[in-house]
Structure formats: structure tokens, C-alpha cells
Amino acid sequence: MNVKPDFSKGRNLAETAPAFLSIWDMESYYGESFIVQNISFNVHEGEILALLGRNGAGKTSTLRSIARMDDPQVTHGEIWLDHQPLHLMKSHEAAAAGIGLVPEDRRIIPGLTVEENLQLAQIAPPIGWSIERLYDLFPRLGERRKQEGITLSGGEQQMLSIARALARDIKVLLLDEPYEGLAPVIVDEIEKTLRIIKEQGITTVIVEQNAVRALELADRAVILDTGSVVFDGAADEVLQNAELRAEYLAI
Ligand SMILES: Nc1ncnc2c1ncn2[C@@H]1O[C@H](COP(=O)(O)OP(=O)(O)OP(=O)(O)O)[C@@H](O)[C@H]1O
Ligand SMILES: [Mg+2]
């Protein structure tokens, strides 16, 4: 089956929605199976949005769809970032438009030092934060600038992966499980950095299994369940609603 994307019936959200990043009626699939269906939500400029849901709910697929990765294929709907139609773009164009995806596996480039990993991100414009500014944000990376990236600890690799996204001129940071496998003290450190990044005006979408930590950081939350949005509202509302948490987050 090879369904061509049909955006002809789409509503032009850029004209109607105030949101910075808008996902409207998005549908994506791998091969023949639909993964997310009729997903719509907005992300406001400067906020941190927690995208939550149980294993297999479609969180990673949603981030990959927004970043216009090859898989899953977006077959319907619209994705707008600051009046730019991401749904009409390929992944490198979405990156140039301001999407910074930090994937779960971190993708540190073997054979390159910390600094070379950052320099590689700045090989072409638009360039974001300077390398010195990134070392101010993550002093551990500055201390290890000559060390091969893949020999860093898990937490340091996560920091490098976030720093590499910021090394480009991004508008939105998409984080897929940034706390996974990290000790609580390192999670504290990364969380503190994410607050600083927010203060600098970057909009963030965070996917996390550690939902409580993500909700404490986030302004708003969207919860997915079997590929559909089942909650869209304030992060505090989810923290206070035990029923909602038990039903969709199993916490
Ligand atoms: N490459 C793929 N090919 C086919 N199906 C896939 C692929 N990747 C994910 N899926 C399926 O898509 C659905 C959503 O997966 P996704 O990875 O988006 O969920 P998730 O919410 O990120 O889950 P987790 O919390 O486990 O990371 C699942 O049913 C999964 O099995
Ligand atoms: Mg996932």
C-alpha cells in the first residue's frame, strides 16, 4: 500500500490558529498500520509541553512525524511551525525551519570529540547558540570538549545531544525520553538546564516515561492513548487528577 499524502482538504491553521506549533488532524503510519490518527494539538511559543501516554501510545511517532522523519509517514493533516507548513517539508527542511529533535538513542557520532560533534551541527547555517554559550549551559561538556563523544556517561551524552540541537538555530526542541536511564541527580541537572533553555525563549515538547517529573517541569500536557489525544490541558491538572493519571499514565 502506498497512500499519497492528501493535504488538499486541510484547513489552513496558519490563518486561524494563534499557536506557534500546530498539529492538526494528523495521521501517520508505518507500513500498513496507522499509528496516530486525527491528532490535533497546539504548542504555544515559549512553553514546555509534556507529551505523555503509555508504552506504544504513539509519542515517539508523533515527534518523528513533526520532525518529518521518513518513518512514520504522515498521510493526512497539517503541521505548522511559526507559519511554515512542516507537512510539506522533508526532514532537513523541517530542521532548517526550526525543529530540533533529540531522539531517544541520542545519536552521538562515533570517532568525534564533544567539540567536533557540536561543530558538525554548525557546518551549515542557520547557526544557533555558540559553542562557548553551550559550554556555559553544560559546564561538563566544556570540561570534556576533547573527549570522544561516545565515551561520555549517559547523562553527559544526553547533554551533548541537547547541546547539539541548540547549536543550530531552532525554534522548538523535541525531546524523546531525555531522563531515560539516568540517575535522579543527573535528571535534576538536566531539568535545571531545560528551565534555563525555556528562559532563553526556546519552546519545548518533552516526551517522558517519568511523567511526574515531566509534569512538574511542563506548563501544559497532552496525553495520547492508542494514537489519539485523550487530554489537553494544564500540567497541574494532570498532577492533581489521580483518576486521569491511573487511566492513561498508570501512575
Ligand atoms: N518502525 C516501526 N514500524 C512499525 N511499527 C512501529 C514502528 N515504531 C513504532 N511502531 C508502533 O507504533 C506504535 C506507537 O509507537 P511509538 O514508538 O510511537 O510509541 P511510544 O508512545 O513512543 O512508546 P514508548 O513509551 O514505548 O516509547 C506502537 O504500536 C509501535 O509498535
Ligand atoms: Mg517512544
Coordinates of N, CA and C and ligand atoms in Angstrom, one line a residue, residues 30 33 35 53-62 71 104 176-177 209, ligand 1:
Y30 N 3.2 3.4 9.8 CA 4.4 2.7 9.4 C 3.8 1.5 8.6
S33 N 0.2 -0.1 9.0 CA -0.6 0.2 10.2 C -0.5 1.6 10.6
I35 N -0.6 4.6 13.1 CA 0.0 4.7 14.4 C -0.7 5.9 15.2
G53 N 1.8 9.4 27.7 CA 1.0 8.3 27.4 C 1.7 7.0 27.6
R54 N 1.0 5.9 27.7 CA 1.6 4.6 28.0 C 2.5 4.2 26.9
N55 N 3.3 3.1 27.1 CA 4.1 2.5 26.1 C 3.3 2.2 24.8
G56 N 3.8 2.6 23.7 CA 3.1 2.3 22.4 C 2.0 3.3 22.1
A57 N 1.8 4.3 22.9 CA 0.7 5.3 22.7 C 0.9 6.1 21.4
G58 N 2.1 6.2 21.0 CA 2.4 7.0 19.8 C 3.2 8.3 20.0
K59 N 3.9 8.4 21.1 CA 4.6 9.6 21.5 C 5.8 9.8 20.5
T60 N 6.7 8.8 20.4 CA 7.8 8.9 19.6 C 7.4 9.1 18.1
S61 N 6.3 8.4 17.7 CA 5.8 8.5 16.3 C 5.4 10.0 16.1
T62 N 4.8 10.6 17.1 CA 4.3 12.0 16.9 C 5.5 12.9 16.8
D71 N 10.1 7.8 8.6 CA 9.2 6.9 9.3 C 8.7 7.6 10.6
E104 N 15.6 9.4 21.2 CA 15.8 8.7 22.4 C 17.2 8.1 22.5
D176 N 12.8 13.3 23.2 CA 12.2 11.9 23.4 C 12.9 11.2 24.6
E177 N 12.2 11.2 25.7 CA 12.7 10.5 26.9 C 14.1 10.9 27.3
Q209 N 8.7 9.0 30.2 CA 8.1 7.9 30.9 C 7.9 8.4 32.4
Ligands
LIG1 N1 9.3 1.3 12.9 C1 8.1 0.8 13.2 N2 7.4 0.0 12.4 C2 6.2 -0.4 12.7 N3 5.5 -0.1 13.8 C3 6.1 0.7 14.7 C4 7.5 1.2 14.5 N4 7.8 2.0 15.5 C5 6.8 2.0 16.3 N5 5.8 1.2 15.9 C6 4.5 1.0 16.5 O1 3.8 2.2 16.6 C7 3.1 2.3 17.8 C8 3.5 3.6 18.5 O2 4.8 3.5 18.9 P1 5.7 4.7 19.5 O3 7.1 4.3 19.5 O4 5.3 6.0 18.8 O5 5.1 4.8 21.0 P2 5.6 5.5 22.2 O6 4.4 6.2 22.8 O7 6.8 6.3 21.9 O8 6.0 4.3 23.2 P3 7.2 4.1 24.3 O9 6.6 4.8 25.5 O10 7.3 2.6 24.4 O11 8.4 4.8 23.7 C9 3.4 1.0 18.6 O12 2.3 0.2 18.4 C10 4.6 0.5 17.9 O13 4.7 -0.9 18.0

